[in-house]
Amino acid sequence: MAAEAKRRELGRFLAASEGYHVLTSEGYDVGLVDHVRYERHSDHPDEIVIRRRNVLRKSRRVIPFAAVTSV
């Protein structure tokens, strides 16, 4: 039950995280939260879309919610 409560809490925080920096567990900046996608679950997002800005182009990367460890 504790894992389910943590998942709901992470989902709640992610819902309001647009524009926040995304870091790897080692502390490297991978971009900004562009938006979260809810498709199968209502208590937490299925995916987080990260945007990166490069001098030459913009790119997006999709990360599964299961890869999120903290917000």
Tab-separated table of N, CA and C in Angstrom:
chain	number	residue	atom	x	y	z
A	1	MET	N	0.818	-1.192	0.000
A	1	MET	CA	0.000	0.000	0.000
A	1	MET	C	0.864	1.259	0.000
A	2	ALA	N	2.001	1.231	0.644
A	2	ALA	CA	2.870	2.403	0.706
A	2	ALA	C	3.395	2.767	-0.685
A	3	ALA	N	3.693	1.774	-1.508
A	3	ALA	CA	4.171	2.045	-2.872
A	3	ALA	C	3.084	2.715	-3.697
A	4	GLU	N	1.840	2.297	-3.507
A	4	GLU	CA	0.729	2.897	-4.239
A	4	GLU	C	0.518	4.353	-3.813
A	5	ALA	N	0.642	4.630	-2.538
A	5	ALA	CA	0.497	6.004	-2.042
A	5	ALA	C	1.621	6.885	-2.576
A	6	LYS	N	2.835	6.360	-2.634
A	6	LYS	CA	3.959	7.129	-3.173
A	6	LYS	C	3.735	7.422	-4.659
A	7	ARG	N	3.212	6.449	-5.397
A	7	ARG	CA	2.946	6.631	-6.825
A	7	ARG	C	1.909	7.742	-7.030
A	8	ARG	N	0.859	7.744	-6.220
A	8	ARG	CA	-0.161	8.792	-6.321
A	8	ARG	C	0.416	10.167	-5.999
A	9	GLU	N	1.276	10.217	-4.973
A	9	GLU	CA	1.886	11.494	-4.589
A	9	GLU	C	2.801	12.013	-5.703
A	10	LEU	N	3.624	11.135	-6.296
A	10	LEU	CA	4.480	11.544	-7.416
A	10	LEU	C	3.636	12.043	-8.585
A	11	GLY	N	2.544	11.358	-8.871
A	11	GLY	CA	1.655	11.769	-9.948
A	11	GLY	C	1.049	13.135	-9.701
A	12	ARG	N	0.683	13.408	-8.466
A	12	ARG	CA	0.111	14.714	-8.115
A	12	ARG	C	1.139	15.823	-8.304
A	13	PHE	N	2.363	15.585	-7.869
A	13	PHE	CA	3.413	16.576	-8.044
A	13	PHE	C	3.748	16.797	-9.516
A	14	LEU	N	3.795	15.709	-10.287
A	14	LEU	CA	4.114	15.829	-11.716
A	14	LEU	C	3.044	16.599	-12.479
A	15	ALA	N	1.799	16.498	-12.059
A	15	ALA	CA	0.719	17.200	-12.753
A	15	ALA	C	0.937	18.707	-12.752
A	16	ALA	N	1.675	19.213	-11.778
A	16	ALA	CA	1.923	20.651	-11.668
A	16	ALA	C	3.389	21.004	-11.941
A	17	SER	N	4.090	20.167	-12.693
A	17	SER	CA	5.540	20.356	-12.844
A	17	SER	C	5.980	20.909	-14.195
A	18	GLU	N	5.066	21.379	-15.022
A	18	GLU	CA	5.437	21.893	-16.337
A	18	GLU	C	6.485	22.999	-16.197
A	19	GLY	N	7.570	22.866	-16.969
A	19	GLY	CA	8.644	23.852	-16.947
A	19	GLY	C	9.758	23.552	-15.958
A	20	TYR	N	9.592	22.554	-15.115
A	20	TYR	CA	10.618	22.206	-14.137
A	20	TYR	C	11.767	21.463	-14.817
A	21	HIS	N	12.961	21.611	-14.255
A	21	HIS	CA	14.127	20.888	-14.768
A	21	HIS	C	14.035	19.416	-14.403
A	22	VAL	N	14.482	18.567	-15.314
A	22	VAL	CA	14.510	17.120	-15.088
A	22	VAL	C	15.967	16.710	-14.972
A	23	LEU	N	16.274	16.013	-13.895
A	23	LEU	CA	17.637	15.561	-13.642
A	23	LEU	C	17.678	14.039	-13.583
A	24	THR	N	18.789	13.485	-14.015
A	24	THR	CA	18.988	12.047	-13.858
A	24	THR	C	19.327	11.768	-12.398
A	25	SER	N	19.376	10.507	-12.026
A	25	SER	CA	19.735	10.164	-10.642
A	25	SER	C	21.164	10.570	-10.310
A	26	GLU	N	21.981	10.783	-11.342
A	26	GLU	CA	23.356	11.243	-11.133
A	26	GLU	C	23.460	12.764	-11.095
A	27	GLY	N	22.335	13.469	-11.353
A	27	GLY	CA	22.327	14.926	-11.271
A	27	GLY	C	22.494	15.659	-12.591
A	28	TYR	N	22.495	14.946	-13.712
A	28	TYR	CA	22.634	15.598	-15.019
A	28	TYR	C	21.292	16.151	-15.483
A	29	ASP	N	21.309	17.375	-16.018
A	29	ASP	CA	20.105	18.023	-16.527
A	29	ASP	C	19.769	17.443	-17.896
A	30	VAL	N	18.555	16.892	-18.052
A	30	VAL	CA	18.153	16.314	-19.334
A	30	VAL	C	17.117	17.156	-20.062
A	31	GLY	N	16.630	18.221	-19.447
A	31	GLY	CA	15.671	19.101	-20.101
A	31	GLY	C	14.625	19.609	-19.125
A	32	LEU	N	13.500	20.067	-19.687
A	32	LEU	CA	12.393	20.609	-18.902
A	32	LEU	C	11.140	19.776	-19.129
A	33	VAL	N	10.284	19.705	-18.121
A	33	VAL	CA	9.017	19.001	-18.289
A	33	VAL	C	8.164	19.813	-19.252
A	34	ASP	N	7.786	19.211	-20.369
A	34	ASP	CA	6.905	19.865	-21.331
A	34	ASP	C	5.456	19.623	-20.926
A	35	HIS	N	5.099	18.370	-20.716
A	35	HIS	CA	3.770	18.015	-20.227
A	35	HIS	C	3.769	16.548	-19.806
A	36	VAL	N	2.699	16.160	-19.141
A	36	VAL	CA	2.538	14.762	-18.739
A	36	VAL	C	1.344	14.188	-19.495
A	37	ARG	N	1.385	12.889	-19.749
A	37	ARG	CA	0.317	12.211	-20.491
A	37	ARG	C	-0.402	11.225	-19.585
A	38	TYR	N	-1.713	11.363	-19.548
A	38	TYR	CA	-2.572	10.421	-18.833
A	38	TYR	C	-3.328	9.637	-19.892
A	39	GLU	N	-3.128	8.338	-19.958
A	39	GLU	CA	-3.846	7.511	-20.921
A	39	GLU	C	-4.556	6.340	-20.255
A	40	ARG	N	-3.847	5.587	-19.439
A	40	ARG	CA	-4.429	4.390	-18.819
A	40	ARG	C	-4.768	4.570	-17.350
A	41	HIS	N	-4.116	5.486	-16.669
A	41	HIS	CA	-4.300	5.649	-15.230
A	41	HIS	C	-4.855	7.041	-14.920
A	42	SER	N	-5.658	7.133	-13.873
A	42	SER	CA	-6.180	8.438	-13.478
A	42	SER	C	-5.449	9.003	-12.268
A	43	ASP	N	-4.740	8.153	-11.522
A	43	ASP	CA	-4.055	8.625	-10.321
A	43	ASP	C	-2.604	9.032	-10.558
A	44	HIS	N	-2.054	8.692	-11.712
A	44	HIS	CA	-0.695	9.113	-12.051
A	44	HIS	C	-0.536	9.097	-13.572
A	45	PRO	N	0.399	9.916	-14.089
A	45	PRO	CA	0.590	9.951	-15.544
A	45	PRO	C	1.245	8.675	-16.053
A	46	ASP	N	1.035	8.397	-17.325
A	46	ASP	CA	1.683	7.251	-17.954
A	46	ASP	C	3.084	7.612	-18.438
A	47	GLU	N	3.217	8.848	-18.920
A	47	GLU	CA	4.502	9.292	-19.486
A	47	GLU	C	4.736	10.760	-19.167
A	48	ILE	N	6.002	11.129	-19.158
A	48	ILE	CA	6.411	12.513	-18.985
A	48	ILE	C	7.162	12.907	-20.248
A	49	VAL	N	6.761	14.011	-20.863
A	49	VAL	CA	7.416	14.487	-22.080
A	49	VAL	C	8.389	15.591	-21.682
A	50	ILE	N	9.653	15.379	-22.037
A	50	ILE	CA	10.740	16.296	-21.702
A	50	ILE	C	11.150	17.041	-22.965
A	51	ARG	N	11.349	18.340	-22.852
A	51	ARG	CA	11.833	19.090	-24.016
A	51	ARG	C	13.261	19.546	-23.756
A	52	ARG	N	14.032	19.503	-24.828
A	52	ARG	CA	15.428	19.949	-24.775
A	52	ARG	C	15.611	21.006	-25.838
A	53	ARG	N	16.332	22.017	-25.506
A	53	ARG	CA	16.638	23.045	-26.491
A	53	ARG	C	18.117	22.998	-26.793
A	54	ASN	N	18.382	22.895	-28.049
A	54	ASN	CA	19.733	22.872	-28.562
A	54	ASN	C	19.889	24.160	-29.355
A	55	VAL	N	21.099	24.550	-29.645
A	55	VAL	CA	21.325	25.748	-30.440
A	55	VAL	C	20.649	25.611	-31.801
A	56	LEU	N	20.658	24.433	-32.373
A	56	LEU	CA	20.142	24.225	-33.712
A	56	LEU	C	18.689	23.759	-33.765
A	57	ARG	N	18.208	23.085	-32.723
A	57	ARG	CA	16.856	22.535	-32.814
A	57	ARG	C	16.278	22.254	-31.435
A	58	LYS	N	14.971	22.038	-31.425
A	58	LYS	CA	14.270	21.595	-30.223
A	58	LYS	C	13.964	20.116	-30.381
A	59	SER	N	14.025	19.392	-29.309
A	59	SER	CA	13.654	17.981	-29.380
A	59	SER	C	12.843	17.617	-28.145
A	60	ARG	N	12.107	16.528	-28.237
A	60	ARG	CA	11.309	16.025	-27.122
A	60	ARG	C	11.670	14.566	-26.871
A	61	ARG	N	11.573	14.199	-25.633
A	61	ARG	CA	11.881	12.837	-25.218
A	61	ARG	C	10.777	12.383	-24.281
A	62	VAL	N	10.336	11.165	-24.421
A	62	VAL	CA	9.268	10.622	-23.583
A	62	VAL	C	9.876	9.649	-22.580
A	63	ILE	N	9.516	9.852	-21.316
A	63	ILE	CA	10.020	9.004	-20.237
A	63	ILE	C	8.825	8.337	-19.561
A	64	PRO	N	8.870	7.026	-19.361
A	64	PRO	CA	7.743	6.365	-18.663
A	64	PRO	C	7.691	6.783	-17.203
A	65	PHE	N	6.495	6.844	-16.674
A	65	PHE	CA	6.311	7.240	-15.268
A	65	PHE	C	7.095	6.328	-14.326
A	66	ALA	N	7.239	5.073	-14.682
A	66	ALA	CA	7.948	4.112	-13.823
A	66	ALA	C	9.407	4.502	-13.610
A	67	ALA	N	9.972	5.342	-14.478
A	67	ALA	CA	11.365	5.760	-14.339
A	67	ALA	C	11.544	6.923	-13.360
A	68	VAL	N	10.452	7.521	-12.908
A	68	VAL	CA	10.514	8.665	-11.992
A	68	VAL	C	10.736	8.168	-10.567
A	69	THR	N	11.751	8.711	-9.900
A	69	THR	CA	12.020	8.304	-8.507
A	69	THR	C	11.674	9.379	-7.511
A	70	SER	N	11.698	10.655	-7.925
A	70	SER	CA	11.329	11.738	-7.015
A	70	SER	C	10.950	12.978	-7.809
A	71	VAL	N	10.206	13.852	-7.147
A	71	VAL	CA	9.778	15.121	-7.738
A	71	VAL	C	10.093	16.217	-6.760
